[in-house]
């Protein structure tokens, strides 16, 4: 499991001390320790109501965003990052993200798992409007100026967030999908709901005023439970599937190659002679936080053999051309379906029978995982027990590799050299092996084995 760093960003004329109540409760919560979360509270940037010293100035929000960028690079150089901001701290976070987009470094943001904000003035703050007309000294404070209602600089940053973050289709130079979870205080007279909500969909109220929203009484307080849930079970993005479990089970069986098998249900009957058959079942369980409702397409292709569907969940939305190709050739089967946000925890499965897919010289399996999927747990089970029962011997024990980047199938054999295989789940039966991985996003699963015929 990759490390996760949570970075807390304070607000206007504030400091990291604003998080002290949360810090005390989170420090005692074993759920965060069990997940290996690193809670980084010490990010601090210059902020004052007034700066009377002529040799000093107050930096802009964009300058503070660049300062946060450097802090992330120094203190969380690898692994996932979660950003939590209060008040103007949320704008500093957005400026950091927008700055990376402007620098065409959107792919660097792919490890930002989520952004959580409390009482952030996405549309400005009205609290000091009357005072601004009286005390012109506030005009010297660039941060206060940027907190005005409908400030142009903040509006331009917001446009980048809406277009290139919330509306992103995937990591690219000028784009990266990052979900936001925003909250406002029910008694907050500094940042009203309309400003705190801004352009964000995942938004809700919490008890307290502008500062009291950060002061939960205990671990049962709604304010604490909201932050805990947002960090341990982050909301998804409309362009990224959130999958709780991706479960694959492959059972391969020896067969008498001298006896032909007639495959029916196709345009013309197909006669198959093969020394192996297999049943492959895939099951996807979507997270309750999934917000991606785009059509998912899962395909199985056989080069040397044939494939026959045994069943799918619900209606198959594959195109007529794809289904026609299946019925004509029996070489490729496509299963398409669309998850719904309203059906939390929904499950989809596809079961296939494969003929001659794992013969001599081709006893391996490659799964190219969709890079637009965040999978909390990936599990693969290989069942070769029927070979053992038939007197075969394992000439190569099943071994699984995982590559974080997509790899062309022809290059997989070379990639295995020097790579460390994934350890199987505890168990001493080499004929029935299971592997598990946590927090997977994209990449290639590569499984290889071999058997020797009985004398």
Tab-separated table of C-alpha atoms in Angstrom:
chain	number	residue	atom	x	y	z
A	1	UNK	CA	0.000	0.000	0.000
A	2	UNK	CA	1.471	3.348	-1.026
A	3	UNK	CA	1.965	5.991	1.699
A	4	UNK	CA	-0.646	8.713	2.144
A	5	UNK	CA	0.225	12.215	3.334
A	6	UNK	CA	-2.497	14.583	4.559
A	7	UNK	CA	-1.479	18.260	4.471
A	8	UNK	CA	-3.499	20.827	6.425
A	9	UNK	CA	-3.592	24.467	5.230
A	10	UNK	CA	-4.801	27.220	7.584
A	11	UNK	CA	-6.720	30.350	6.612
A	12	UNK	CA	-6.496	34.169	6.621
A	13	UNK	CA	-4.725	35.715	9.666
A	14	UNK	CA	-4.524	32.234	11.156
A	15	UNK	CA	-1.884	29.543	11.772
A	16	UNK	CA	-1.539	25.746	12.066
A	17	UNK	CA	-2.935	26.112	15.614
A	18	UNK	CA	-6.420	26.305	14.085
A	19	UNK	CA	-6.233	22.525	13.629
A	20	UNK	CA	-5.377	21.713	17.258
A	21	UNK	CA	-8.762	20.135	18.072
A	22	UNK	CA	-8.733	17.967	14.970
A	23	UNK	CA	-5.075	17.190	15.570
A	24	UNK	CA	-5.781	15.838	19.046
A	25	UNK	CA	-8.634	13.594	17.886
A	26	UNK	CA	-6.919	12.345	14.725
A	27	UNK	CA	-3.768	11.544	16.688
A	28	UNK	CA	-5.746	9.082	18.816
A	29	UNK	CA	-7.624	7.487	15.929
A	30	UNK	CA	-6.113	4.087	15.168
A	31	UNK	CA	-7.905	3.890	11.810
A	32	UNK	CA	-5.488	6.441	10.385
A	33	UNK	CA	-2.453	4.711	11.855
A	34	UNK	CA	-3.613	1.368	10.447
A	35	UNK	CA	-3.793	2.888	6.944
A	36	UNK	CA	-0.343	4.439	7.285
A	37	UNK	CA	-1.530	8.046	6.991
A	38	UNK	CA	1.042	10.799	7.664
A	39	UNK	CA	-0.697	13.889	9.061
A	40	UNK	CA	1.328	17.022	8.231
A	41	UNK	CA	0.119	20.012	10.219
A	42	UNK	CA	3.089	22.367	9.996
A	43	UNK	CA	2.537	24.093	6.644
A	44	UNK	CA	2.383	27.811	7.368
A	45	UNK	CA	2.413	30.826	5.083
A	46	UNK	CA	2.600	34.573	5.948
A	47	UNK	CA	-0.810	36.132	6.594
A	48	UNK	CA	-1.747	39.292	8.555
A	49	UNK	CA	-4.567	41.795	8.767
A	50	UNK	CA	-2.058	44.637	8.445
A	51	UNK	CA	1.643	44.919	7.694
A	52	UNK	CA	3.015	48.164	9.134
A	53	UNK	CA	6.707	47.421	8.575
A	54	UNK	CA	7.777	49.072	5.295
A	55	UNK	CA	10.463	46.456	4.652
A	56	UNK	CA	7.897	43.660	4.627
A	57	UNK	CA	4.874	42.842	2.510
A	58	UNK	CA	2.016	40.347	2.547
A	59	UNK	CA	2.235	37.707	-0.223
A	60	UNK	CA	-0.650	37.062	-2.601
A	61	UNK	CA	-2.702	33.864	-2.612
A	62	UNK	CA	-0.877	32.745	-5.765
A	63	UNK	CA	2.477	33.200	-4.035
A	64	UNK	CA	1.217	31.153	-1.093
A	65	UNK	CA	0.031	28.484	-3.559
A	66	UNK	CA	3.547	28.299	-5.031
A	67	UNK	CA	4.896	28.006	-1.480
A	68	UNK	CA	2.526	25.055	-0.886
A	69	UNK	CA	3.791	23.443	-4.113
A	70	UNK	CA	7.350	23.519	-2.773
A	71	UNK	CA	6.168	22.187	0.605
A	72	UNK	CA	4.457	19.204	-1.064
A	73	UNK	CA	7.579	18.416	-3.093
A	74	UNK	CA	9.808	18.542	-0.006
A	75	UNK	CA	7.613	16.813	2.552
A	76	UNK	CA	5.536	14.383	0.471
A	77	UNK	CA	7.753	13.480	-2.503
A	78	UNK	CA	5.991	10.168	-3.167
A	79	UNK	CA	2.718	8.372	-2.507
A	80	UNK	CA	-0.801	9.764	-2.331
A	81	UNK	CA	-1.511	13.282	-1.083
A	82	UNK	CA	-4.694	14.680	0.460
A	83	UNK	CA	-5.113	18.418	1.003
A	84	UNK	CA	-7.330	19.931	3.715
A	85	UNK	CA	-7.940	23.685	3.828
A	86	UNK	CA	-9.790	26.085	6.093
A	87	UNK	CA	-11.103	29.441	4.865
A	88	UNK	CA	-8.495	31.094	2.615
A	89	UNK	CA	-6.421	27.907	2.919
A	90	UNK	CA	-8.821	26.335	0.430
A	91	UNK	CA	-8.004	29.101	-2.044
A	92	UNK	CA	-4.283	28.541	-1.479
A	93	UNK	CA	-4.798	24.861	-2.349
A	94	UNK	CA	-6.723	25.766	-5.508
A	95	UNK	CA	-3.987	28.216	-6.510
A	96	UNK	CA	-1.393	25.445	-6.091
A	97	UNK	CA	-3.396	23.138	-8.373
A	98	UNK	CA	-4.047	25.867	-10.941
A	99	UNK	CA	-0.353	26.791	-10.934
A	100	UNK	CA	0.611	23.226	-11.853
A	101	UNK	CA	-1.938	23.318	-14.681
A	102	UNK	CA	-0.539	26.629	-15.981
A	103	UNK	CA	2.948	25.067	-15.938
A	104	UNK	CA	1.610	22.111	-17.958
A	105	UNK	CA	2.413	19.741	-15.090
A	106	UNK	CA	-1.065	18.290	-14.693
A	107	UNK	CA	0.230	14.714	-14.669
A	108	UNK	CA	2.140	15.518	-11.472
A	109	UNK	CA	-1.220	16.054	-9.756
A	110	UNK	CA	-2.399	12.482	-10.384
A	111	UNK	CA	-1.309	11.522	-6.862
A	112	UNK	CA	-3.565	14.176	-5.272
A	113	UNK	CA	-6.338	11.886	-4.076
A	114	UNK	CA	-8.770	14.472	-2.734
A	115	UNK	CA	-9.218	18.056	-1.527
A	116	UNK	CA	-11.346	18.835	1.544
A	117	UNK	CA	-12.248	22.428	2.436
A	118	UNK	CA	-13.989	24.014	5.425
A	119	UNK	CA	-15.645	27.442	5.038
A	120	UNK	CA	-13.591	28.468	1.999
A	121	UNK	CA	-14.780	31.739	0.353
A	122	UNK	CA	-14.930	30.453	-3.221
A	123	UNK	CA	-17.101	33.462	-4.098
A	124	UNK	CA	-15.516	35.874	-1.600
A	125	UNK	CA	-16.272	36.994	1.976
A	126	UNK	CA	-18.817	39.652	2.897
A	127	UNK	CA	-17.732	40.123	6.520
A	128	UNK	CA	-15.431	43.113	5.974
A	129	UNK	CA	-17.375	44.807	3.193
A	130	UNK	CA	-18.592	47.662	5.436
A	131	UNK	CA	-15.219	48.070	7.127
A	132	UNK	CA	-13.370	48.200	3.823
A	133	UNK	CA	-15.122	51.447	2.989
A	134	UNK	CA	-13.985	53.047	6.251
A	135	UNK	CA	-10.497	51.672	6.882
A	136	UNK	CA	-8.496	52.230	3.732
A	137	UNK	CA	-5.510	50.581	5.400
A	138	UNK	CA	-7.013	47.290	4.288
A	139	UNK	CA	-6.191	48.298	0.719
A	140	UNK	CA	-2.542	47.500	1.438
A	141	UNK	CA	-3.372	43.859	2.178
A	142	UNK	CA	-3.372	41.885	-1.070
A	143	UNK	CA	-4.865	38.829	0.641
A	144	UNK	CA	-7.811	40.801	1.963
A	145	UNK	CA	-8.333	42.285	-1.488
A	146	UNK	CA	-8.421	38.801	-2.999
A	147	UNK	CA	-11.099	37.804	-0.496
A	148	UNK	CA	-13.484	40.401	-1.910
A	149	UNK	CA	-16.691	39.106	-3.409
A	150	UNK	CA	-16.120	38.066	-7.049
A	151	UNK	CA	-12.427	38.951	-7.037
A	152	UNK	CA	-11.015	38.624	-10.572
A	153	UNK	CA	-7.857	36.661	-9.637
A	154	UNK	CA	-9.812	34.155	-7.540
A	155	UNK	CA	-12.421	33.874	-10.301
A	156	UNK	CA	-9.730	33.009	-12.861
A	157	UNK	CA	-8.313	30.325	-10.570
A	158	UNK	CA	-11.828	28.968	-10.054
A	159	UNK	CA	-12.301	28.746	-13.826
A	160	UNK	CA	-9.171	26.582	-14.075
A	161	UNK	CA	-10.420	24.336	-11.273
A	162	UNK	CA	-13.820	23.912	-12.927
A	163	UNK	CA	-12.486	23.356	-16.433
A	164	UNK	CA	-9.226	21.462	-15.859
A	165	UNK	CA	-9.809	19.679	-12.522
A	166	UNK	CA	-13.525	19.073	-11.981
A	167	UNK	CA	-14.124	18.730	-15.729
A	168	UNK	CA	-10.985	16.734	-16.451
A	169	UNK	CA	-11.216	13.494	-18.386
A	170	UNK	CA	-7.850	12.183	-17.203
A	171	UNK	CA	-4.304	13.197	-16.255
A	172	UNK	CA	-2.620	15.260	-18.972
A	173	UNK	CA	-0.312	18.251	-19.238
A	174	UNK	CA	-3.112	20.731	-18.604
A	175	UNK	CA	-5.658	18.561	-16.834
A	176	UNK	CA	-6.097	16.210	-13.866
A	177	UNK	CA	-9.276	14.808	-12.258
A	178	UNK	CA	-9.290	15.579	-8.522
A	179	UNK	CA	-12.464	15.355	-6.403
A	180	UNK	CA	-13.389	18.106	-3.912
A	181	UNK	CA	-15.441	17.725	-0.728
A	182	UNK	CA	-16.504	21.092	0.716
A	183	UNK	CA	-18.277	22.109	3.925
A	184	UNK	CA	-19.666	25.330	5.404
A	185	UNK	CA	-20.700	26.315	8.931
A	186	UNK	CA	-24.400	26.591	9.726
A	187	UNK	CA	-23.693	29.697	11.864
A	188	UNK	CA	-20.944	31.161	9.696
A	189	UNK	CA	-21.483	34.867	9.013
A	190	UNK	CA	-18.057	35.255	7.376
A	191	UNK	CA	-18.425	32.804	4.482
A	192	UNK	CA	-22.057	32.038	3.601
A	193	UNK	CA	-23.181	28.809	1.990
A	194	UNK	CA	-23.323	30.224	-1.550
A	195	UNK	CA	-19.641	31.201	-1.342
A	196	UNK	CA	-18.414	28.047	0.403
A	197	UNK	CA	-20.307	25.807	-2.011
A	198	UNK	CA	-18.985	27.630	-5.065
A	199	UNK	CA	-18.821	25.368	-8.145
A	200	UNK	CA	-18.571	22.145	-6.156
A	201	UNK	CA	-21.215	19.421	-6.118
A	202	UNK	CA	-20.039	17.385	-3.116
A	203	UNK	CA	-20.937	19.958	-0.463
A	204	UNK	CA	-22.716	20.045	2.885
A	205	UNK	CA	-23.267	21.985	6.128
A	206	UNK	CA	-21.669	21.341	9.525
A	207	UNK	CA	-22.287	22.791	13.003
A	208	UNK	CA	-20.407	25.937	14.023
A	209	UNK	CA	-19.393	29.361	12.810
A	210	UNK	CA	-16.343	30.275	10.743
A	211	UNK	CA	-13.805	29.054	13.312
A	212	UNK	CA	-16.089	26.733	15.282
A	213	UNK	CA	-16.404	24.433	12.264
A	214	UNK	CA	-12.890	23.230	13.190
A	215	UNK	CA	-13.765	22.538	16.850
A	216	UNK	CA	-15.493	19.153	17.207
A	217	UNK	CA	-16.301	18.201	20.783
A	218	UNK	CA	-15.288	14.548	20.422
A	219	UNK	CA	-14.948	11.703	17.919
A	220	UNK	CA	-18.746	11.401	17.686
A	221	UNK	CA	-19.130	15.028	16.612
A	222	UNK	CA	-20.448	15.477	13.056
A	223	UNK	CA	-17.497	17.728	12.248
A	224	UNK	CA	-14.974	15.038	13.125
A	225	UNK	CA	-16.925	12.277	11.412
A	226	UNK	CA	-17.147	14.389	8.241
A	227	UNK	CA	-13.381	14.891	8.064
A	228	UNK	CA	-12.642	11.260	8.928
A	229	UNK	CA	-14.987	9.982	6.244
A	230	UNK	CA	-13.626	12.423	3.663
A	231	UNK	CA	-10.072	11.171	4.286
A	232	UNK	CA	-10.596	7.436	4.812
A	233	UNK	CA	-13.310	7.058	2.175
A	234	UNK	CA	-12.783	9.932	-0.304
A	235	UNK	CA	-15.505	10.834	-2.732
A	236	UNK	CA	-14.905	9.964	-6.367
A	237	UNK	CA	-14.544	12.063	-9.525
A	238	UNK	CA	-16.952	11.829	-12.497
A	239	UNK	CA	-14.088	10.668	-14.756
A	240	UNK	CA	-12.675	7.992	-12.412
A	241	UNK	CA	-14.399	4.733	-11.449
A	242	UNK	CA	-14.211	3.941	-7.732
A	243	UNK	CA	-14.104	0.154	-7.321
A	244	UNK	CA	-14.192	-1.512	-3.931
A	245	UNK	CA	-13.246	-4.969	-5.240
A	246	UNK	CA	-12.007	-6.261	-8.588
A	247	UNK	CA	-12.132	-10.037	-8.267
A	248	UNK	CA	-10.917	-12.437	-10.984
A	249	UNK	CA	-11.115	-16.213	-10.746
A	250	UNK	CA	-9.513	-18.385	-13.434
A	251	UNK	CA	-9.934	-22.173	-13.297
A	252	UNK	CA	-8.029	-24.115	-15.986
A	253	UNK	CA	-8.756	-27.781	-16.698
A	254	UNK	CA	-6.982	-30.405	-18.880
A	255	UNK	CA	-8.986	-31.836	-21.753
A	256	UNK	CA	-8.750	-34.724	-24.221
A	257	UNK	CA	-7.567	-33.084	-27.442
A	258	UNK	CA	-8.644	-36.103	-29.440
A	259	UNK	CA	-12.317	-35.531	-28.727
A	260	UNK	CA	-13.866	-32.627	-30.652
A	261	UNK	CA	-16.069	-30.112	-28.832
A	262	UNK	CA	-18.983	-28.541	-30.709
A	263	UNK	CA	-19.574	-24.876	-29.808
A	264	UNK	CA	-23.152	-23.854	-30.503
A	265	UNK	CA	-24.928	-20.519	-30.256
A	266	UNK	CA	-22.812	-18.912	-32.965
A	267	UNK	CA	-23.658	-18.051	-36.581
A	268	UNK	CA	-22.144	-21.360	-37.672
A	269	UNK	CA	-21.215	-24.300	-35.403
A	270	UNK	CA	-17.565	-24.363	-34.389
A	271	UNK	CA	-15.648	-27.607	-33.810
A	272	UNK	CA	-12.807	-27.288	-31.306
A	273	UNK	CA	-9.979	-29.673	-30.462
A	274	UNK	CA	-8.026	-28.567	-27.421
A	275	UNK	CA	-6.042	-29.980	-24.507
A	276	UNK	CA	-7.358	-27.337	-22.090
A	277	UNK	CA	-10.501	-25.437	-21.189
A	278	UNK	CA	-11.007	-22.726	-18.588
A	279	UNK	CA	-13.720	-20.835	-16.780
A	280	UNK	CA	-12.946	-17.204	-16.060
A	281	UNK	CA	-15.194	-15.134	-13.817
A	282	UNK	CA	-14.719	-11.407	-13.192
A	283	UNK	CA	-16.644	-9.463	-10.572
A	284	UNK	CA	-16.558	-5.705	-10.001
A	285	UNK	CA	-18.003	-4.165	-6.836
A	286	UNK	CA	-18.294	-0.395	-7.087
A	287	UNK	CA	-17.710	1.839	-4.085
A	288	UNK	CA	-20.536	3.862	-2.591
A	289	UNK	CA	-18.329	6.878	-3.398
A	290	UNK	CA	-18.256	6.150	-7.126
A	291	UNK	CA	-19.369	9.162	-9.168
A	292	UNK	CA	-18.409	7.889	-12.616
A	293	UNK	CA	-21.462	6.872	-14.623
A	294	UNK	CA	-19.742	6.359	-17.966
A	295	UNK	CA	-20.108	3.089	-19.799
A	296	UNK	CA	-17.565	0.467	-18.734
A	297	UNK	CA	-16.331	-1.915	-21.438
A	298	UNK	CA	-14.712	-5.207	-20.473
A	299	UNK	CA	-13.376	-7.376	-23.283
A	300	UNK	CA	-11.781	-10.813	-23.492
A	301	UNK	CA	-9.847	-11.682	-26.664
A	302	UNK	CA	-8.461	-15.103	-27.597
A	303	UNK	CA	-5.800	-15.402	-30.306
A	304	UNK	CA	-5.317	-19.185	-30.460
A	305	UNK	CA	-8.620	-20.306	-28.990
A	306	UNK	CA	-12.294	-19.461	-28.613
A	307	UNK	CA	-14.515	-17.924	-25.972
A	308	UNK	CA	-18.121	-18.542	-24.987
A	309	UNK	CA	-20.155	-16.421	-22.599
A	310	UNK	CA	-21.802	-18.168	-19.664
A	311	UNK	CA	-23.531	-15.098	-18.294
A	312	UNK	CA	-23.294	-11.414	-17.354
A	313	UNK	CA	-25.018	-9.193	-14.823
A	314	UNK	CA	-27.996	-7.348	-16.238
A	315	UNK	CA	-28.190	-6.201	-19.845
A	316	UNK	CA	-25.098	-6.235	-22.026
A	317	UNK	CA	-24.773	-2.758	-23.604
A	318	UNK	CA	-22.099	-3.820	-26.120
A	319	UNK	CA	-22.644	-2.464	-29.630
A	320	UNK	CA	-24.263	-4.590	-32.382
A	321	UNK	CA	-20.928	-4.612	-34.249
A	322	UNK	CA	-19.099	-5.999	-31.200
A	323	UNK	CA	-21.715	-8.669	-30.598
A	324	UNK	CA	-21.770	-9.558	-34.300
A	325	UNK	CA	-18.007	-10.088	-34.178
A	326	UNK	CA	-18.495	-12.428	-31.200
A	327	UNK	CA	-21.210	-14.493	-32.902
A	328	UNK	CA	-19.242	-14.704	-36.158
A	329	UNK	CA	-15.788	-15.617	-34.811
A	330	UNK	CA	-16.114	-16.658	-31.135
A	331	UNK	CA	-12.711	-14.961	-30.698
A	332	UNK	CA	-13.717	-11.886	-28.737
A	333	UNK	CA	-16.482	-11.140	-26.262
A	334	UNK	CA	-17.331	-7.627	-25.059
A	335	UNK	CA	-19.364	-6.820	-21.964
A	336	UNK	CA	-20.476	-3.204	-21.556
A	337	UNK	CA	-22.483	-1.757	-18.685
A	338	UNK	CA	-23.094	1.580	-16.980
A	339	UNK	CA	-22.869	1.923	-13.194
A	340	UNK	CA	-25.255	4.305	-11.468
A	341	UNK	CA	-24.544	6.651	-8.575
A	342	UNK	CA	-27.957	5.818	-7.105
A	343	UNK	CA	-27.062	2.107	-6.757
A	344	UNK	CA	-24.381	2.172	-4.081
A	345	UNK	CA	-22.194	-0.889	-3.793
A	346	UNK	CA	-23.563	-2.409	-7.003
A	347	UNK	CA	-21.845	-5.462	-8.444
A	348	UNK	CA	-21.259	-6.542	-12.051
A	349	UNK	CA	-19.913	-9.914	-13.140
A	350	UNK	CA	-18.971	-11.686	-16.351
A	351	UNK	CA	-18.452	-15.441	-16.653
A	352	UNK	CA	-16.757	-17.003	-19.692
A	353	UNK	CA	-15.649	-20.415	-20.863
A	354	UNK	CA	-12.362	-20.355	-22.750
A	355	UNK	CA	-11.241	-23.100	-25.129
A	356	UNK	CA	-7.549	-23.579	-25.957
A	357	UNK	CA	-6.567	-20.364	-24.210
A	358	UNK	CA	-3.771	-21.862	-22.096
A	359	UNK	CA	-2.018	-24.508	-24.141
A	360	UNK	CA	1.676	-25.373	-24.276
A	361	UNK	CA	3.780	-22.238	-24.679
A	362	UNK	CA	0.914	-19.920	-23.773
A	363	UNK	CA	0.213	-20.640	-20.113
A	364	UNK	CA	0.009	-17.042	-18.961
A	365	UNK	CA	-2.507	-14.315	-18.280
A	366	UNK	CA	-2.336	-10.573	-18.882
A	367	UNK	CA	-4.791	-8.052	-17.470
A	368	UNK	CA	-4.415	-4.453	-18.640
A	369	UNK	CA	-6.194	-2.553	-15.884
A	370	UNK	CA	-8.158	0.532	-16.817
A	371	UNK	CA	-6.117	3.626	-15.752
A	372	UNK	CA	-9.382	5.443	-15.065
A	373	UNK	CA	-10.159	3.083	-12.186
A	374	UNK	CA	-9.210	3.427	-8.537
A	375	UNK	CA	-9.442	-0.075	-7.116
A	376	UNK	CA	-9.305	-0.471	-3.357
A	377	UNK	CA	-8.612	-4.216	-3.623
A	378	UNK	CA	-7.646	-6.313	-6.648
A	379	UNK	CA	-7.773	-10.085	-6.157
A	380	UNK	CA	-6.817	-12.852	-8.585
A	381	UNK	CA	-7.237	-16.599	-7.990
A	382	UNK	CA	-5.703	-19.236	-10.265
A	383	UNK	CA	-7.129	-22.730	-9.859
A	384	UNK	CA	-5.133	-25.561	-11.486
A	385	UNK	CA	-6.320	-28.346	-9.198
A	386	UNK	CA	-7.746	-30.427	-12.049
A	387	UNK	CA	-4.243	-30.666	-13.536
A	388	UNK	CA	-2.875	-31.927	-10.212
A	389	UNK	CA	-5.685	-34.438	-9.880
A	390	UNK	CA	-4.927	-35.700	-13.403
A	391	UNK	CA	-1.310	-36.440	-12.510
A	392	UNK	CA	0.361	-33.379	-14.027
A	393	UNK	CA	3.396	-31.780	-12.380
A	394	UNK	CA	4.130	-28.065	-12.077
A	395	UNK	CA	7.199	-27.307	-14.185
A	396	UNK	CA	6.826	-23.609	-13.284
A	397	UNK	CA	4.949	-22.561	-10.193
A	398	UNK	CA	2.356	-19.835	-10.783
A	399	UNK	CA	4.061	-16.445	-10.454
A	400	UNK	CA	2.420	-13.040	-10.667
A	401	UNK	CA	4.016	-9.693	-11.521
A	402	UNK	CA	2.530	-6.223	-11.513
A	403	UNK	CA	3.721	-3.242	-13.567
A	404	UNK	CA	2.443	0.181	-12.576
A	405	UNK	CA	2.664	1.440	-16.167
A	406	UNK	CA	1.013	-0.124	-19.188
A	407	UNK	CA	3.291	-2.617	-20.973
A	408	UNK	CA	2.873	-4.130	-24.441
A	409	UNK	CA	2.221	-7.883	-24.192
A	410	UNK	CA	5.269	-8.725	-26.313
A	411	UNK	CA	7.516	-6.941	-23.797
A	412	UNK	CA	6.237	-8.742	-20.701
A	413	UNK	CA	8.740	-11.611	-20.842
A	414	UNK	CA	11.626	-9.131	-20.878
A	415	UNK	CA	10.032	-7.110	-18.090
A	416	UNK	CA	9.950	-10.134	-15.776
A	417	UNK	CA	13.761	-10.317	-15.685
A	418	UNK	CA	14.906	-8.825	-12.410
A	419	UNK	CA	11.372	-8.062	-11.238
A	420	UNK	CA	10.187	-9.198	-7.815
A	421	UNK	CA	7.001	-11.289	-8.089
A	422	UNK	CA	4.013	-10.534	-5.895
A	423	UNK	CA	3.748	-12.810	-2.864
A	424	UNK	CA	0.608	-14.968	-2.881
A	425	UNK	CA	-1.866	-14.889	-0.037
A	426	UNK	CA	-0.849	-17.301	2.721
A	427	UNK	CA	-1.392	-20.907	1.684
A	428	UNK	CA	0.762	-23.853	0.674
A	429	UNK	CA	-1.279	-25.229	-2.240
A	430	UNK	CA	0.620	-24.333	-5.468
A	431	UNK	CA	-2.306	-25.624	-7.522
A	432	UNK	CA	-4.660	-22.979	-6.108
A	433	UNK	CA	-3.035	-19.578	-5.629
A	434	UNK	CA	-4.513	-16.178	-4.764
A	435	UNK	CA	-2.850	-12.770	-5.004
A	436	UNK	CA	-4.147	-9.469	-3.633
A	437	UNK	CA	-3.163	-5.840	-4.199
A	438	UNK	CA	-4.481	-2.694	-2.507
A	439	UNK	CA	-5.015	0.788	-3.956
A	440	UNK	CA	-4.420	-0.098	-7.610
A	441	UNK	CA	-4.815	2.428	-10.409
A	442	UNK	CA	-3.946	1.212	-13.883
A	443	UNK	CA	-1.007	-1.002	-14.780
A	444	UNK	CA	-0.660	-4.582	-16.004
A	445	UNK	CA	-1.140	-7.858	-14.141
A	446	UNK	CA	1.138	-10.567	-15.571
A	447	UNK	CA	0.697	-14.200	-14.488
A	448	UNK	CA	2.735	-17.144	-15.799
A	449	UNK	CA	2.869	-20.886	-15.023
A	450	UNK	CA	3.565	-24.201	-16.748
A	451	UNK	CA	2.697	-27.857	-16.290
A	452	UNK	CA	4.255	-31.124	-17.356
A	453	UNK	CA	2.131	-33.969	-18.691
A	454	UNK	CA	2.090	-37.227	-16.795
A	455	UNK	CA	4.365	-39.964	-18.170
